[in-house]
GROMACS .gro file of N, CA, C and O in nm:
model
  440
    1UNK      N    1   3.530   2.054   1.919
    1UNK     CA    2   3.422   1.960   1.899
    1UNK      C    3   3.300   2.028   1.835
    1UNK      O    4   3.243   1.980   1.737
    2UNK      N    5   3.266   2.134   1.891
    2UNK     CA    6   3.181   2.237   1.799
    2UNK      C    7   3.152   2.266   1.691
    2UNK      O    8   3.045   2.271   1.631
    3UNK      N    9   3.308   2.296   1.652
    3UNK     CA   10   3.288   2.302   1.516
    3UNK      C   11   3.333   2.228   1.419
    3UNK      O   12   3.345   2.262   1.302
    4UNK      N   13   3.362   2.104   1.477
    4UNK     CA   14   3.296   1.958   1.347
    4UNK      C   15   3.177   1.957   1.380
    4UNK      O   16   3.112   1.907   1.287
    5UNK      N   17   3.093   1.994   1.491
    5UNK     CA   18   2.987   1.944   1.437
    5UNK      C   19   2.860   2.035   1.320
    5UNK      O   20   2.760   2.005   1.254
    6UNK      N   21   2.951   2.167   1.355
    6UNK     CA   22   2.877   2.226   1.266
    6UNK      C   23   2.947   2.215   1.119
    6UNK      O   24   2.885   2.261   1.023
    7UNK      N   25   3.044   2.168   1.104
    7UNK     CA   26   3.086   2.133   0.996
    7UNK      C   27   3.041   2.026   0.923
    7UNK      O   28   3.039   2.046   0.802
    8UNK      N   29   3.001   1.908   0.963
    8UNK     CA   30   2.932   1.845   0.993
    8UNK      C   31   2.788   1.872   0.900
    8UNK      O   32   2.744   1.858   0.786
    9UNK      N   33   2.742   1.935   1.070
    9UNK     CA   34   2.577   1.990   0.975
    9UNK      C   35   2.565   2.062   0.858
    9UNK      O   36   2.481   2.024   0.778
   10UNK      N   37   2.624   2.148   0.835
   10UNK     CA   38   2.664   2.253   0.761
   10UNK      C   39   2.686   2.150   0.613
   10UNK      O   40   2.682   2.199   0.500
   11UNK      N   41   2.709   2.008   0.638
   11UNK     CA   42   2.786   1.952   0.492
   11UNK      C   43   2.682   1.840   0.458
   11UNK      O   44   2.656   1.804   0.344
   12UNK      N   45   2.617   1.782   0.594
   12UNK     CA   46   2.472   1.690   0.577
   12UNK      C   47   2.363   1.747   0.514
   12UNK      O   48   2.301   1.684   0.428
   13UNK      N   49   2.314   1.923   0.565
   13UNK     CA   50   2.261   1.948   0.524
   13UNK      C   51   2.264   2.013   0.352
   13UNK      O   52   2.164   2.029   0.282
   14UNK      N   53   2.408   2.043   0.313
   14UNK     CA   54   2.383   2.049   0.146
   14UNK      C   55   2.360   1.962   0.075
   14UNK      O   56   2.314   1.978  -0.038
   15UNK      N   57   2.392   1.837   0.134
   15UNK     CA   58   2.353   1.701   0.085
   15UNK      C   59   2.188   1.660   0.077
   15UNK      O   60   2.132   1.593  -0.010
   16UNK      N   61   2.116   1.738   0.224
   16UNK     CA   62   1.994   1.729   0.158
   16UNK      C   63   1.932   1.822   0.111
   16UNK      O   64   1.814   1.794   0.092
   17UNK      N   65   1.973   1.966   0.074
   17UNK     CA   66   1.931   2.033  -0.001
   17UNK      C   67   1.944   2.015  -0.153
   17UNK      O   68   1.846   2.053  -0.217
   18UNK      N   69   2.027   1.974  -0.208
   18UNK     CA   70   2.058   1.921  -0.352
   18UNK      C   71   1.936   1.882  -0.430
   18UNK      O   72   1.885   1.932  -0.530
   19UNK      N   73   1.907   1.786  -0.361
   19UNK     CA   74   1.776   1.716  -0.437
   19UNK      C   75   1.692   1.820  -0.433
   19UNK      O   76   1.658   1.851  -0.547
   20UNK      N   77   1.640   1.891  -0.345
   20UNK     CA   78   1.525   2.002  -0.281
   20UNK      C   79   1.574   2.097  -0.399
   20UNK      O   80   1.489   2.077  -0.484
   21UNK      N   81   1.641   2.166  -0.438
   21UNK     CA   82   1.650   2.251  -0.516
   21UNK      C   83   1.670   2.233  -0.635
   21UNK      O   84   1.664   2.326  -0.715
   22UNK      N   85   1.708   2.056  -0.686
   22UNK     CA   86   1.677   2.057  -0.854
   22UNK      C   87   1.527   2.029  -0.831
   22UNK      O   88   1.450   2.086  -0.908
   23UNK      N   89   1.474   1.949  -0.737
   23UNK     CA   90   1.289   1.916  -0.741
   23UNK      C   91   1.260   2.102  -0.759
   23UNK      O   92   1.196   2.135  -0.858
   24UNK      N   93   1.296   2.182  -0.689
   24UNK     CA   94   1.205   2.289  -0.666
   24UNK      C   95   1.268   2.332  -0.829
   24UNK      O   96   1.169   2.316  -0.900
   25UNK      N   97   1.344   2.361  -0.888
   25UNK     CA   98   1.365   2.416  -1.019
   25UNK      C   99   1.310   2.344  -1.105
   25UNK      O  100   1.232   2.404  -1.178
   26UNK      N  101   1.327   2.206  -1.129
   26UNK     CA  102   1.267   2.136  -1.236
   26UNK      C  103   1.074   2.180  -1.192
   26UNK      O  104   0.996   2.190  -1.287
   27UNK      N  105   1.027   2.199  -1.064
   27UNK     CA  106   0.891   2.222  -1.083
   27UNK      C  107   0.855   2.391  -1.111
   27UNK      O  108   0.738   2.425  -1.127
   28UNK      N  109   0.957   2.483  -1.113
   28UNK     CA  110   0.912   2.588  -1.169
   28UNK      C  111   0.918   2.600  -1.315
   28UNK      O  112   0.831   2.662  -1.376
   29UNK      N  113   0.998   2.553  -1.361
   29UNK     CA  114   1.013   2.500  -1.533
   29UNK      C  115   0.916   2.449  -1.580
   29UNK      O  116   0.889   2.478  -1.697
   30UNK      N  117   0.827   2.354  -1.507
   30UNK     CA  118   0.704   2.252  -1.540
   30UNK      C  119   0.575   2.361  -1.566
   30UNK      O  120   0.493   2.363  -1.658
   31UNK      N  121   0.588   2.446  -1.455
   31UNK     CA  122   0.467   2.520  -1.434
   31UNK      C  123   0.515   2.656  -1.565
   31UNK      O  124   0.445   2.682  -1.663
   32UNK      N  125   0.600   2.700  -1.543
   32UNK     CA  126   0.593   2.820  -1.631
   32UNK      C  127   0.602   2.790  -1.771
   32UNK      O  128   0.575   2.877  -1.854
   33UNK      N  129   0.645   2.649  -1.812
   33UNK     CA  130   0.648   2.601  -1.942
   33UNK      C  131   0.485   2.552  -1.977
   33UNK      O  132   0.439   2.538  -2.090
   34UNK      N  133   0.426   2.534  -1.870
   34UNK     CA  134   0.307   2.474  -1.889
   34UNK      C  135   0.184   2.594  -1.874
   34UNK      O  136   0.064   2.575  -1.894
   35UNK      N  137   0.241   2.704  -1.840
   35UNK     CA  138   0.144   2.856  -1.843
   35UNK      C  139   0.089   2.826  -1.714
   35UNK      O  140   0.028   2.922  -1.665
   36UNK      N  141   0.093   2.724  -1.643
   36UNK     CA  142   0.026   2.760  -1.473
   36UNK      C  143  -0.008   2.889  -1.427
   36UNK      O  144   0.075   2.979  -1.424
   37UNK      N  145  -0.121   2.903  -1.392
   37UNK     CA  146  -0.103   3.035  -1.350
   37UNK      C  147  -0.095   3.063  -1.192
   37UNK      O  148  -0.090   2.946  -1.152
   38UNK      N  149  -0.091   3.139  -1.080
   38UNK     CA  150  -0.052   3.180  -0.920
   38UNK      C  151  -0.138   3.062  -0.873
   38UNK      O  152  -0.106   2.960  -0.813
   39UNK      N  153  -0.304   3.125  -0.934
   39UNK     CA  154  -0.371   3.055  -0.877
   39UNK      C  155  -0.415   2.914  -0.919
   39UNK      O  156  -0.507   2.855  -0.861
   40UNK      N  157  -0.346   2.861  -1.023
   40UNK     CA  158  -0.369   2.692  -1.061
   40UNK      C  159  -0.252   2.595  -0.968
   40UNK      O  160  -0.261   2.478  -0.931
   41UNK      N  161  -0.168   2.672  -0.953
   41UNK     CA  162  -0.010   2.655  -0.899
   41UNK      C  163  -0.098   2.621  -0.696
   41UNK      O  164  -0.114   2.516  -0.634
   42UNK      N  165  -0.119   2.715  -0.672
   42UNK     CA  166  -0.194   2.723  -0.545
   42UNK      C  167  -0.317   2.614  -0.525
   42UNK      O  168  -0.358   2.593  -0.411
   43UNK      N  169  -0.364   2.558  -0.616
   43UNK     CA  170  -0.517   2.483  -0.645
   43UNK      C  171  -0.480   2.316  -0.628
   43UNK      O  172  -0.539   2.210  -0.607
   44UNK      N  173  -0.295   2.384  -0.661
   44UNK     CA  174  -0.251   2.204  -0.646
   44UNK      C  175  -0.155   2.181  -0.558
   44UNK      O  176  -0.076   2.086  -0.569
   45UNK      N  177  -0.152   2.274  -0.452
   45UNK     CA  178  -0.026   2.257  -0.359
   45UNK      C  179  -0.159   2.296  -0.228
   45UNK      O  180  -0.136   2.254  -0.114
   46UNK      N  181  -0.244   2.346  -0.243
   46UNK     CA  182  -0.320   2.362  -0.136
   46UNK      C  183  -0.414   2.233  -0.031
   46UNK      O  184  -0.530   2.194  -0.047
   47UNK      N  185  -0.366   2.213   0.020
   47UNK     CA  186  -0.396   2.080   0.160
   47UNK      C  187  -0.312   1.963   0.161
   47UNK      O  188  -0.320   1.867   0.237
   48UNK      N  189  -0.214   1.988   0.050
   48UNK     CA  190  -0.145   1.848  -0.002
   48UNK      C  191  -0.032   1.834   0.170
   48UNK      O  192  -0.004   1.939   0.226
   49UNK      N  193  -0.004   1.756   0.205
   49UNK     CA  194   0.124   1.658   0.306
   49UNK      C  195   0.230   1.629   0.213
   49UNK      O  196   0.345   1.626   0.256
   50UNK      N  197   0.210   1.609   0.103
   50UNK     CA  198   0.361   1.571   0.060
   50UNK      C  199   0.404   1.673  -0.011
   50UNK      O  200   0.512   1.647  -0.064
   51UNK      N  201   0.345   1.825  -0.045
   51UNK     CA  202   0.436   2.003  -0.049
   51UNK      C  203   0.476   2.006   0.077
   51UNK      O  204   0.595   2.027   0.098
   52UNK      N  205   0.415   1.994   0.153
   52UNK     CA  206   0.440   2.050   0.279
   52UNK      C  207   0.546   1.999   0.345
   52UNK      O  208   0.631   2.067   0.403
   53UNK      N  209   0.545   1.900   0.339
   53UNK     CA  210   0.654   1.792   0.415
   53UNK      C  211   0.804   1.820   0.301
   53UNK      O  212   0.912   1.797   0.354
   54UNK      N  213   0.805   1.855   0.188
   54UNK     CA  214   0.875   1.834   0.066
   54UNK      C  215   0.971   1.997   0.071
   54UNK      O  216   1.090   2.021   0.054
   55UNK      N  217   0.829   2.104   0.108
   55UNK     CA  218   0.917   2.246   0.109
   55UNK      C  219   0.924   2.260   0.275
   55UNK      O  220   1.001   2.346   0.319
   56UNK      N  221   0.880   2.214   0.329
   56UNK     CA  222   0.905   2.212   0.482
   56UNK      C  223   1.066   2.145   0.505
   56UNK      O  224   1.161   2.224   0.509
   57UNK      N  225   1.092   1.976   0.520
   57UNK     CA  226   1.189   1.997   0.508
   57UNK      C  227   1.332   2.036   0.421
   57UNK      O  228   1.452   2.022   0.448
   58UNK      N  229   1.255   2.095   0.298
   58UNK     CA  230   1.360   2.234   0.222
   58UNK      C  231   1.391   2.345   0.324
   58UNK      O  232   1.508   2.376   0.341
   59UNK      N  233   1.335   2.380   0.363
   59UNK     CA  234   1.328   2.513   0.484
   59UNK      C  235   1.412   2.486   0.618
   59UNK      O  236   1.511   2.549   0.656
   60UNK      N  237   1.351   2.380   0.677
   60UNK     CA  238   1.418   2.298   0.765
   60UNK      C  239   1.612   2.301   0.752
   60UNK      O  240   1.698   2.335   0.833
   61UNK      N  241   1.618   2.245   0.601
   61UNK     CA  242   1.798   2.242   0.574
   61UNK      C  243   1.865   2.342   0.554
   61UNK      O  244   1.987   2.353   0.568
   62UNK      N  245   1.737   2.480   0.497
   62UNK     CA  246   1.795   2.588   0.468
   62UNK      C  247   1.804   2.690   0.541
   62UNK      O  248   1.850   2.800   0.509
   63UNK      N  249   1.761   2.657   0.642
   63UNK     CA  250   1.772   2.750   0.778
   63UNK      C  251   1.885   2.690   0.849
   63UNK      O  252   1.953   2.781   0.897
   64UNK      N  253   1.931   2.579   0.875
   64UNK     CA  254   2.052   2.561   0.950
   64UNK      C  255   2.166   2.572   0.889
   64UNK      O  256   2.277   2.583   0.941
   65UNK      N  257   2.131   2.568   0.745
   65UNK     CA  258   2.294   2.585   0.669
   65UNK      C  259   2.326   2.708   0.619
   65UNK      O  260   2.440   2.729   0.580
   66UNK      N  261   2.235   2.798   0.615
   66UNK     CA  262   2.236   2.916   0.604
   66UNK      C  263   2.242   2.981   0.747
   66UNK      O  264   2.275   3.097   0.721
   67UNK      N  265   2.233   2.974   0.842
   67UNK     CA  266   2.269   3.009   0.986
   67UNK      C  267   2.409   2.979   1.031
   67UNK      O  268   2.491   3.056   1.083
   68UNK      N  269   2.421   2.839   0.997
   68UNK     CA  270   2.585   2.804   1.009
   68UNK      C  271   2.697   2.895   0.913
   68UNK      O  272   2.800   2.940   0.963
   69UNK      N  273   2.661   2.917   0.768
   69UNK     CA  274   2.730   2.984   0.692
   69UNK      C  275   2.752   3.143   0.755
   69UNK      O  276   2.852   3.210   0.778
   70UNK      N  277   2.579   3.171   0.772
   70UNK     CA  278   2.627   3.340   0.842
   70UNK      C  279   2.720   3.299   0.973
   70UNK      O  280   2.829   3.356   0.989
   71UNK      N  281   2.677   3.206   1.059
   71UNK     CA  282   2.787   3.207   1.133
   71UNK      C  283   2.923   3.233   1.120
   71UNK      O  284   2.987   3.312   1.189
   72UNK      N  285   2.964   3.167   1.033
   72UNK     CA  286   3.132   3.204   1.010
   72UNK      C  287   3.159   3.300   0.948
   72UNK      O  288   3.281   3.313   0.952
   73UNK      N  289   3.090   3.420   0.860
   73UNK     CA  290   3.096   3.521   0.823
   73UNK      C  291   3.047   3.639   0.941
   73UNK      O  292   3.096   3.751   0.922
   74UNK      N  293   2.980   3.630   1.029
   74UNK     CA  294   2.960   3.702   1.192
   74UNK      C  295   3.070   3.688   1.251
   74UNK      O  296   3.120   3.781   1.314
   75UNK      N  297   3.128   3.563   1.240
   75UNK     CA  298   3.273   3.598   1.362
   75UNK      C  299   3.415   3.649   1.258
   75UNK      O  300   3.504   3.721   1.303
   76UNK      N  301   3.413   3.595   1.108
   76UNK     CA  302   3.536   3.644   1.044
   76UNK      C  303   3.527   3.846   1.026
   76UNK      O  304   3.621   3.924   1.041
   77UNK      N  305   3.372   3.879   0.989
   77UNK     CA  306   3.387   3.997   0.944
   77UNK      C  307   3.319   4.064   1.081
   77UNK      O  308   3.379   4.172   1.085
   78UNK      N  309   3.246   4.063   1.173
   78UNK     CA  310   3.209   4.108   1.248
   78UNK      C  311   3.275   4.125   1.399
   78UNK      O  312   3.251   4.206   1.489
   79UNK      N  313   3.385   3.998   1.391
   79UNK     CA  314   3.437   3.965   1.490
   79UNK      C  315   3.372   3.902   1.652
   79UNK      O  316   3.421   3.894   1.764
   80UNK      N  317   3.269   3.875   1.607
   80UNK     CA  318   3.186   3.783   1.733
   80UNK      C  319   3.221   3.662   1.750
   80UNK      O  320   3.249   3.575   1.668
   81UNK      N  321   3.215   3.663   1.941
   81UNK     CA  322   3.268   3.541   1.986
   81UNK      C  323   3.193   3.455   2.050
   81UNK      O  324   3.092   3.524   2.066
   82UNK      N  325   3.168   3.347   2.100
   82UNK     CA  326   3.140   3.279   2.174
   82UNK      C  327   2.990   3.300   2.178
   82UNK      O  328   2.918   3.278   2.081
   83UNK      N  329   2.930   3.361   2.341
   83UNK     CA  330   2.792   3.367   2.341
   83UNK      C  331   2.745   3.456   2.268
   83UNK      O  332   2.626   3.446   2.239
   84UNK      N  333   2.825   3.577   2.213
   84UNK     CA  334   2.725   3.655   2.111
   84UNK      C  335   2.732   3.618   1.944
   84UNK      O  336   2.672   3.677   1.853
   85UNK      N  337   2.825   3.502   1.934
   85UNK     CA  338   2.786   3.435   1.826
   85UNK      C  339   2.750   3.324   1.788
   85UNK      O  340   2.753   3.263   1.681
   86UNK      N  341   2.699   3.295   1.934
   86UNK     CA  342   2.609   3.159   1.960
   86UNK      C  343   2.471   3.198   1.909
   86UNK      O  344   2.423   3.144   1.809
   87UNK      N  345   2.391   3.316   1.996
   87UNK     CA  346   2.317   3.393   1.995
   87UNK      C  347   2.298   3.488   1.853
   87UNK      O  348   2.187   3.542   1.846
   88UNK      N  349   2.341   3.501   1.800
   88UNK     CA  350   2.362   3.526   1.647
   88UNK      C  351   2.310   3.430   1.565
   88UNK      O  352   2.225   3.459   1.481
   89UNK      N  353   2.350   3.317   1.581
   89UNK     CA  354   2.324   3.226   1.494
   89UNK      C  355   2.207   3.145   1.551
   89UNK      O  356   2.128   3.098   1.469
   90UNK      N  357   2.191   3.128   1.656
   90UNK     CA  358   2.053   3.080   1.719
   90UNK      C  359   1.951   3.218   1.651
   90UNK      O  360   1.849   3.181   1.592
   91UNK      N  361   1.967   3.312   1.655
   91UNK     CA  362   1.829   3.409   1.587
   91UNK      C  363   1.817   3.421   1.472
   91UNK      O  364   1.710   3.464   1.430
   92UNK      N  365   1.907   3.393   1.393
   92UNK     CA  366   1.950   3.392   1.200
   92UNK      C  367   1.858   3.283   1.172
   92UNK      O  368   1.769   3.294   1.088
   93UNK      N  369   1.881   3.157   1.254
   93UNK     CA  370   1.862   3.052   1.234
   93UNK      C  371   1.709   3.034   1.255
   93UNK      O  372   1.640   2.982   1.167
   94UNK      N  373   1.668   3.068   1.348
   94UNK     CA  374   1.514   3.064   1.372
   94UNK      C  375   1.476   3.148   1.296
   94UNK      O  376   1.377   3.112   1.232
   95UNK      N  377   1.519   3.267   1.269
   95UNK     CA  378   1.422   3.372   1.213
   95UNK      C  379   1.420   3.318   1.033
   95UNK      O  380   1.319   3.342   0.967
   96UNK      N  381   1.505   3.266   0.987
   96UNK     CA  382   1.534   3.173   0.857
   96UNK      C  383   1.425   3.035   0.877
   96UNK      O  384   1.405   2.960   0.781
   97UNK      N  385   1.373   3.016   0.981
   97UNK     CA  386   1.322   2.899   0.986
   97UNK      C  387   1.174   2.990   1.001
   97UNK      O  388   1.090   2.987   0.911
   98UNK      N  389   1.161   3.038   1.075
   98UNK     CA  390   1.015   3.115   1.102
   98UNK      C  391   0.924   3.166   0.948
   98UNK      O  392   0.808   3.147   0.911
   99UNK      N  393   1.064   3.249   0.876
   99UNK     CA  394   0.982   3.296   0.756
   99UNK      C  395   0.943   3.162   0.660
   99UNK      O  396   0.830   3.146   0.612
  100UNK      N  397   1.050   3.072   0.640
  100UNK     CA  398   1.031   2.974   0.595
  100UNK      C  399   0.939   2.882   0.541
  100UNK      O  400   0.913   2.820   0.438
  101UNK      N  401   0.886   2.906   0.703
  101UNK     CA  402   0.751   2.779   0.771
  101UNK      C  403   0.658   2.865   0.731
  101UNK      O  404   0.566   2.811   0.671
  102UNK      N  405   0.648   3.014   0.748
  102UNK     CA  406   0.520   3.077   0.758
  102UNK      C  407   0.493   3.116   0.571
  102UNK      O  408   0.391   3.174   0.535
  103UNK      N  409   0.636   3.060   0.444
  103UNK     CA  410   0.585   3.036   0.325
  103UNK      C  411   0.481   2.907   0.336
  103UNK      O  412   0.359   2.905   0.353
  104UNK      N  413   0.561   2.819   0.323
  104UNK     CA  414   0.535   2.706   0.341
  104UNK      C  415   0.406   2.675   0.381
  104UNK      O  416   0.343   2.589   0.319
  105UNK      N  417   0.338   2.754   0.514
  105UNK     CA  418   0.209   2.709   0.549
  105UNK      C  419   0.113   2.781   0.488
  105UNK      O  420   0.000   2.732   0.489
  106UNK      N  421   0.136   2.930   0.411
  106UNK     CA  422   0.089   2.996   0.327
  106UNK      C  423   0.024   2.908   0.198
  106UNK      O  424  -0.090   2.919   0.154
  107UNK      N  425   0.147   2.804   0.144
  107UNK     CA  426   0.137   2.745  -0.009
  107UNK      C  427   0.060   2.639   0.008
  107UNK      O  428  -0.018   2.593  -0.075
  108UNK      N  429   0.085   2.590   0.137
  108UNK     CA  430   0.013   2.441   0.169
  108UNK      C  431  -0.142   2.430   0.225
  108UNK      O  432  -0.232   2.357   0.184
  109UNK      N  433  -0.142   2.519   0.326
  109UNK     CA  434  -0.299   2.503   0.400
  109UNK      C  435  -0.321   2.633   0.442
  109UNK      O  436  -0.389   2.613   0.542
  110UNK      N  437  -0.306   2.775   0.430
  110UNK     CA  438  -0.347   2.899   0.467
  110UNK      C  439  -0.485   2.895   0.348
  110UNK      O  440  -0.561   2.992   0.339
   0.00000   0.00000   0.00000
């Protein structure tokens, strides 16, 4: 049961990363075609709710599907089982979500 459901998540969430990563490519194309510079790029993502909410939940999908993926590469090549690759993937997963958030709140309102 486990692991449909991470199969599951693991397949919902590329579904919502898709969009998140042609939006995030088509807007680095915009800016570097358009000479943006760090700090004009920063001048227009700074206090905004809808970057934040937009690369937030980008981060959000890319921390659990990237946690699930190391998961199955921790137990095929590492050979971890059960609670220590529960625990594996619970810290991949947060710590993928931690750096994430702490871009994210950097680009948006730091």
């Amino acid at each position: 049961m486990l692991s449909l459901r991470l199969y599951m998540a693991q397949r919902i969430t590329a579904l919502l990363m898709a969009p998140f990563v042609l939006g995030h490519l088509a807007l680095m194309i915009y800016a570097i075609q358009g000479g943006l510079s760090a700090e004009e790029i920063l001048g227009r993502t700074r206090g905004s709710l809808l970057w934040f909410l937009f690369y937030g939940t980008f981060v959000f999908a890319v921390s659990i599907h990237g946690a699930i993926g190391l998961r199955t590469i921790a137990h095929e090549w590492a050979g971890l089982k059960n609670t220590a690759l529960d625990a594996a993937t619970w810290i991949i997963g947060l710590g993928l979500f931690i750096l994430g958030a702490q871009a994210v709140w950097a680009v948006t309102f730091a």
